[in-house]
Amino acid sequence: MKKSFILLVAIAVSLTSQAQKYFTNSGKVSFFSKAAIENIEAHTNQAFALMNTTTGGIAYKIIIRSFEFDKALMQEHFNEEYMESVKFPNATFEGKITNLSAVDFKKDGTYKVTVKGKLTVHGVTKEVEIPGDIKVEKGKIVNQSTFKIKLADYGVINDKKTKIADEIEIKVDAILAPKS
Amino acid sequence: MKKIILILFIIGIAAAFYFWFFQYNKEHIDVKAANADITLSVSEMLKDAEINITTPLEFDKKYLKKDGKGKIIKIKGIVNKIEPKDSVSNVIFGSEPEGFIISIEMLASENEQVKTIQTGDIIDVQALYVGILAPDEMMEIPGTILLKKGSLK
């Protein structure tokens, strides 16, 4: 009887701790840049994201080549000339929610958060502070954010300034489910 | 003489515009209709990944063309999992304890058919190589080989 009780407690503890981590391998990330001839937009549905609701830790990992453009030529230029995706295949983010107490993960709702962390793009890592929303919805977490980065900060050479702006806007929209 | 120069100049401008227009508007490769660059089994690709676990760029070299674009891969194996979604679903080969998985984002046009696939089915998929992520302890993700624009063959 005592053994069964201990086993039940162990299972309960294990389930609780697992539910503290939420994951997706199909997060949406897109970016937008104003350009002289035509605005540049691209998206991927293959972003990996992990959130730990106990620590407030958030991590993202994206393979750069997963970004899709409307125009094939733009996609080629993006990978070859700007991002050098053979040399720097991934972009990553690792950070923490700075106002974790503002989020009630047990109650459905939308919570404003700020995430501080390290963003690595094109092989260059920078400290960033990103505003965003955490939506708690039916046992899942939706992580949404819109922020801007300067290409020069990440060593992305933009010598053809007529083609692409110096700053691009990034949008993140990922639905994370409890990690099994 | 002036007329000839003018005609040549106009032809040159027209040719340049024609080239630019068609290059600028060229279509993405039709992964479903194209011939595969590499045909292999799931176990062969997973073994390749294991060998290059610390050198993902070496793995990339094999599955990328010289211009850095992904090769078209035709792959056959036992389905480990289907992740059904509203518009596009993922097919997963391999399992986490083995170290690497192959995750293929299928074409939206294949979605209804993909949803009928069961775990354990043996299928052939043609897809575009995207890249590889090494196993990540912090994110608790297994090594993942990503492909996209998958279609059933």
XYZ file of C-alpha atoms in Angstrom:
333
model
C 0.000 0.000 0.000
C 2.778 2.357 1.018
C 4.721 1.461 -2.150
C 1.680 2.142 -4.349
C 1.214 5.534 -2.688
C 4.867 6.484 -3.263
C 4.569 5.349 -6.898
C 1.441 7.471 -7.407
C 3.148 10.517 -5.873
C 6.205 9.939 -8.086
C 4.014 9.744 -11.210
C 2.119 12.880 -10.186
C 5.359 14.795 -9.563
C 6.742 13.581 -12.889
C 3.620 14.658 -14.795
C 3.616 18.068 -13.095
C 7.254 18.697 -13.917
C 6.733 17.638 -17.558
C 3.790 19.990 -17.924
C 6.106 22.874 -17.043
C 7.728 22.588 -20.441
C 5.957 23.469 -23.667
C 7.290 22.747 -27.117
C 6.640 23.068 -30.835
C 8.581 22.105 -33.940
C 6.280 24.079 -36.222
C 6.424 27.640 -34.931
C 5.761 30.428 -37.412
C 8.370 33.118 -37.862
C 8.213 35.742 -40.584
C 10.074 38.887 -41.456
C 9.354 42.000 -43.437
C 11.613 44.569 -44.998
C 10.762 47.695 -46.943
C 12.552 47.932 -50.249
C 12.614 50.362 -53.148
C 11.292 48.046 -55.854
C 9.229 45.590 -53.839
C 8.765 44.840 -50.151
C 10.474 41.675 -48.984
C 8.588 39.122 -46.936
C 9.410 35.575 -45.957
C 8.145 33.000 -43.493
C 8.903 29.612 -42.024
C 6.599 27.140 -40.275
C 9.510 25.038 -39.055
C 10.766 26.954 -36.009
C 11.556 24.923 -32.889
C 10.512 26.561 -29.630
C 10.670 25.520 -25.991
C 9.249 27.332 -22.987
C 9.735 26.463 -19.331
C 6.862 27.976 -17.376
C 8.651 27.503 -14.034
C 11.835 29.357 -14.918
C 10.427 31.566 -17.700
C 13.086 30.244 -20.046
C 12.372 30.518 -23.766
C 14.458 29.099 -26.603
C 14.043 29.187 -30.372
C 15.974 27.459 -33.122
C 15.459 28.000 -36.851
C 17.213 26.630 -39.898
C 17.649 29.694 -42.125
C 17.015 27.749 -45.339
C 13.485 26.964 -44.108
C 12.404 30.559 -44.899
C 10.108 30.725 -47.919
C 9.820 33.733 -50.234
C 7.240 34.378 -52.917
C 10.004 34.891 -55.440
C 12.656 32.234 -55.977
C 15.303 34.831 -56.852
C 14.759 36.688 -53.578
C 15.160 33.423 -51.688
C 18.442 32.750 -53.498
C 19.792 36.220 -52.701
C 18.675 35.941 -49.076
C 20.518 32.643 -48.569
C 23.581 33.321 -50.688
C 24.295 37.063 -50.405
C 22.820 38.141 -47.088
C 22.542 35.243 -44.643
C 25.272 32.995 -46.096
C 23.170 30.070 -44.961
C 25.723 27.418 -45.928
C 28.222 28.966 -43.498
C 25.674 30.062 -40.860
C 22.765 27.614 -41.207
C 20.870 28.424 -37.991
C 19.431 31.319 -36.005
C 18.847 30.830 -32.291
C 17.392 32.674 -29.337
C 17.811 31.828 -25.661
C 16.264 34.025 -23.028
C 14.017 34.468 -20.022
C 10.779 36.252 -19.303
C 11.721 39.142 -17.018
C 8.208 39.623 -15.590
C 7.222 35.991 -15.130
C 4.996 36.809 -12.148
C 2.699 38.716 -14.529
C 1.715 35.438 -16.214
C -0.770 33.004 -14.708
C -0.188 29.819 -16.669
C -3.174 28.195 -14.943
C -5.633 30.801 -16.188
C -6.580 31.372 -19.844
C -5.754 34.903 -20.946
C -3.262 37.142 -22.725
C -0.305 38.456 -20.773
C 2.214 41.113 -21.813
C 5.781 39.979 -21.268
C 9.328 41.098 -21.898
C 11.958 38.554 -22.771
C 15.663 39.224 -22.338
C 18.218 37.006 -23.969
C 20.765 36.255 -26.630
C 19.827 36.299 -30.292
C 22.250 34.657 -32.701
C 21.891 35.462 -36.390
C 24.533 35.077 -39.112
C 26.978 33.761 -36.500
C 26.764 36.946 -34.381
C 25.250 36.898 -30.891
C 23.654 40.009 -29.365
C 21.799 40.709 -26.131
C 18.242 41.721 -26.939
C 15.089 42.687 -25.073
C 11.924 41.648 -26.883
C 8.329 42.548 -26.010
C 5.645 39.980 -26.622
C 2.410 38.298 -25.613
C 1.891 34.992 -23.883
C -1.563 33.608 -24.522
C -2.658 30.775 -22.279
C -5.366 28.922 -24.141
C -6.897 25.511 -23.470
C -3.734 23.949 -22.070
C -1.505 25.425 -24.750
C 0.697 28.511 -24.853
C 0.740 30.890 -27.784
C 3.888 32.970 -27.962
C 3.579 36.093 -30.137
C 6.047 38.880 -30.669
C 6.971 41.585 -33.162
C 10.371 43.225 -32.989
C 13.022 44.814 -35.184
C 16.685 44.040 -35.680
C 19.388 45.953 -37.520
C 21.158 43.891 -40.159
C 24.472 45.615 -39.422
C 24.331 44.442 -35.776
C 24.558 40.864 -37.025
C 27.216 41.435 -39.648
C 24.759 41.072 -42.510
C 26.260 43.144 -45.288
C 23.674 45.323 -46.941
C 25.660 47.200 -49.528
C 22.767 47.166 -51.988
C 20.663 49.551 -49.925
C 18.168 50.080 -52.695
C 17.132 46.442 -52.357
C 16.600 46.024 -48.631
C 16.200 48.274 -45.592
C 18.818 48.384 -42.829
C 16.253 47.209 -40.301
C 13.882 44.256 -40.634
C 10.733 43.479 -38.684
C 10.405 39.970 -37.285
C 7.117 38.355 -36.241
C 6.877 35.244 -34.113
C 3.715 33.207 -33.655
C 4.185 29.810 -32.068
C 1.656 27.476 -30.438
C 3.411 25.380 -27.813
C 1.914 22.211 -26.363
C 2.977 20.421 -23.145
C 6.123 18.472 -23.849
C 5.533 14.735 -23.597
C 26.153 53.806 -88.747
C 24.237 55.755 -86.111
C 21.120 53.713 -86.937
C 22.943 50.413 -86.435
C 24.297 51.531 -83.062
C 20.813 52.643 -82.021
C 19.261 49.310 -83.100
C 21.965 47.330 -81.284
C 21.466 49.495 -78.198
C 17.682 48.881 -78.238
C 18.198 45.115 -78.749
C 20.674 45.100 -75.842
C 18.252 46.925 -73.547
C 15.381 44.612 -74.561
C 17.514 41.502 -73.978
C 18.641 42.781 -70.576
C 15.048 43.577 -69.591
C 13.837 40.154 -70.842
C 16.566 38.359 -68.838
C 15.935 40.450 -65.715
C 12.142 40.009 -65.913
C 12.276 36.228 -66.264
C 15.033 35.824 -63.698
C 13.187 38.075 -61.252
C 9.928 36.222 -61.718
C 11.272 32.705 -62.069
C 9.286 30.025 -60.273
C 10.392 27.956 -57.288
C 11.412 24.444 -58.217
C 8.483 22.010 -58.333
C 9.789 19.483 -55.811
C 6.937 17.047 -56.434
C 7.423 16.920 -60.213
C 11.233 17.109 -60.326
C 13.563 14.117 -60.489
C 15.149 13.256 -57.147
C 18.829 14.124 -56.717
C 19.287 11.423 -54.073
C 17.254 8.264 -53.392
C 17.885 6.556 -50.095
C 16.313 4.840 -47.087
C 15.497 6.402 -43.730
C 18.114 4.237 -42.011
C 20.806 5.359 -44.473
C 20.072 9.036 -43.839
C 19.917 8.554 -40.060
C 23.235 6.682 -40.137
C 24.766 9.563 -42.096
C 23.536 11.984 -39.436
C 24.988 9.871 -36.619
C 28.379 9.820 -38.353
C 28.303 13.614 -38.674
C 26.773 14.320 -35.265
C 29.512 16.831 -34.393
C 29.985 18.089 -37.951
C 26.560 19.128 -39.260
C 28.152 21.278 -41.985
C 29.708 18.110 -43.432
C 26.272 16.492 -43.448
C 24.889 19.591 -45.177
C 27.545 19.316 -47.896
C 26.175 15.945 -48.972
C 22.560 17.131 -49.152
C 23.095 20.622 -50.571
C 23.846 21.508 -54.169
C 26.980 23.477 -54.996
C 24.951 26.711 -55.018
C 23.744 26.020 -51.463
C 20.204 25.014 -52.371
C 18.773 21.843 -50.875
C 18.794 18.680 -52.970
C 15.576 16.834 -53.754
C 15.522 13.683 -51.669
C 13.399 10.592 -52.266
C 13.293 8.666 -49.022
C 11.663 5.413 -47.985
C 11.005 4.191 -44.473
C 8.671 3.272 -41.639
C 6.545 6.151 -40.360
C 7.144 6.846 -36.691
C 4.560 9.593 -36.280
C 2.215 11.870 -38.190
C 1.689 15.358 -36.821
C -1.602 16.368 -38.428
C -2.276 20.069 -38.879
C -5.061 22.030 -40.556
C -3.154 22.977 -43.687
C 0.180 21.142 -43.687
C 1.147 18.038 -41.735
C 4.528 16.663 -40.715
C 5.729 13.116 -41.310
C 8.287 11.887 -38.785
C 10.750 9.076 -39.457
C 13.080 7.670 -36.778
C 12.587 7.934 -33.046
C 14.115 10.118 -30.365
C 16.039 7.407 -28.461
C 17.943 6.656 -31.677
C 19.366 10.197 -31.546
C 18.015 11.641 -34.792
C 14.631 12.009 -36.412
C 13.664 13.109 -39.921
C 10.850 15.658 -39.909
C 9.176 16.396 -43.250
C 6.725 19.252 -43.748
C 4.380 17.948 -46.426
C 2.751 20.024 -49.153
C -0.685 21.447 -48.343
C -2.046 19.673 -51.433
C -1.061 16.319 -49.858
C -2.711 17.011 -46.523
C -5.825 14.850 -46.808
C -3.786 11.882 -48.032
C -1.114 12.375 -45.351
C -3.727 12.290 -42.599
C -4.634 8.709 -43.616
C -1.080 7.449 -42.988
C -0.635 5.326 -39.880
C 2.380 4.836 -37.642
C 4.231 1.770 -38.932
C 3.294 2.313 -42.592
C 6.142 2.091 -45.066
C 6.030 5.071 -47.413
C 8.089 6.869 -50.045
C 8.325 10.649 -49.742
C 9.972 13.134 -52.088
C 10.975 16.390 -50.404
C 13.482 19.225 -50.371
C 16.393 19.116 -47.932
C 16.358 22.089 -45.535
C 19.030 21.335 -42.952
C 20.059 19.518 -39.810
C 19.939 20.453 -36.134
C 22.289 18.645 -33.769
C 20.722 17.118 -30.631
C 20.114 19.911 -28.114
C 20.052 18.991 -24.424
C 18.932 22.438 -23.316
C 15.936 22.415 -25.674
C 15.487 18.690 -25.107
C 15.204 18.042 -28.823
C 16.704 15.100 -30.628
C 18.911 15.685 -33.618
C 16.550 16.656 -36.423
C 16.909 16.484 -40.181
C 14.408 18.884 -41.714
C 12.825 18.509 -45.136
C 9.941 20.441 -46.682
C 7.534 20.424 -49.624
C 7.055 16.677 -49.163
C 4.826 14.582 -51.389
C 3.929 10.903 -51.317
C 5.395 8.844 -54.146
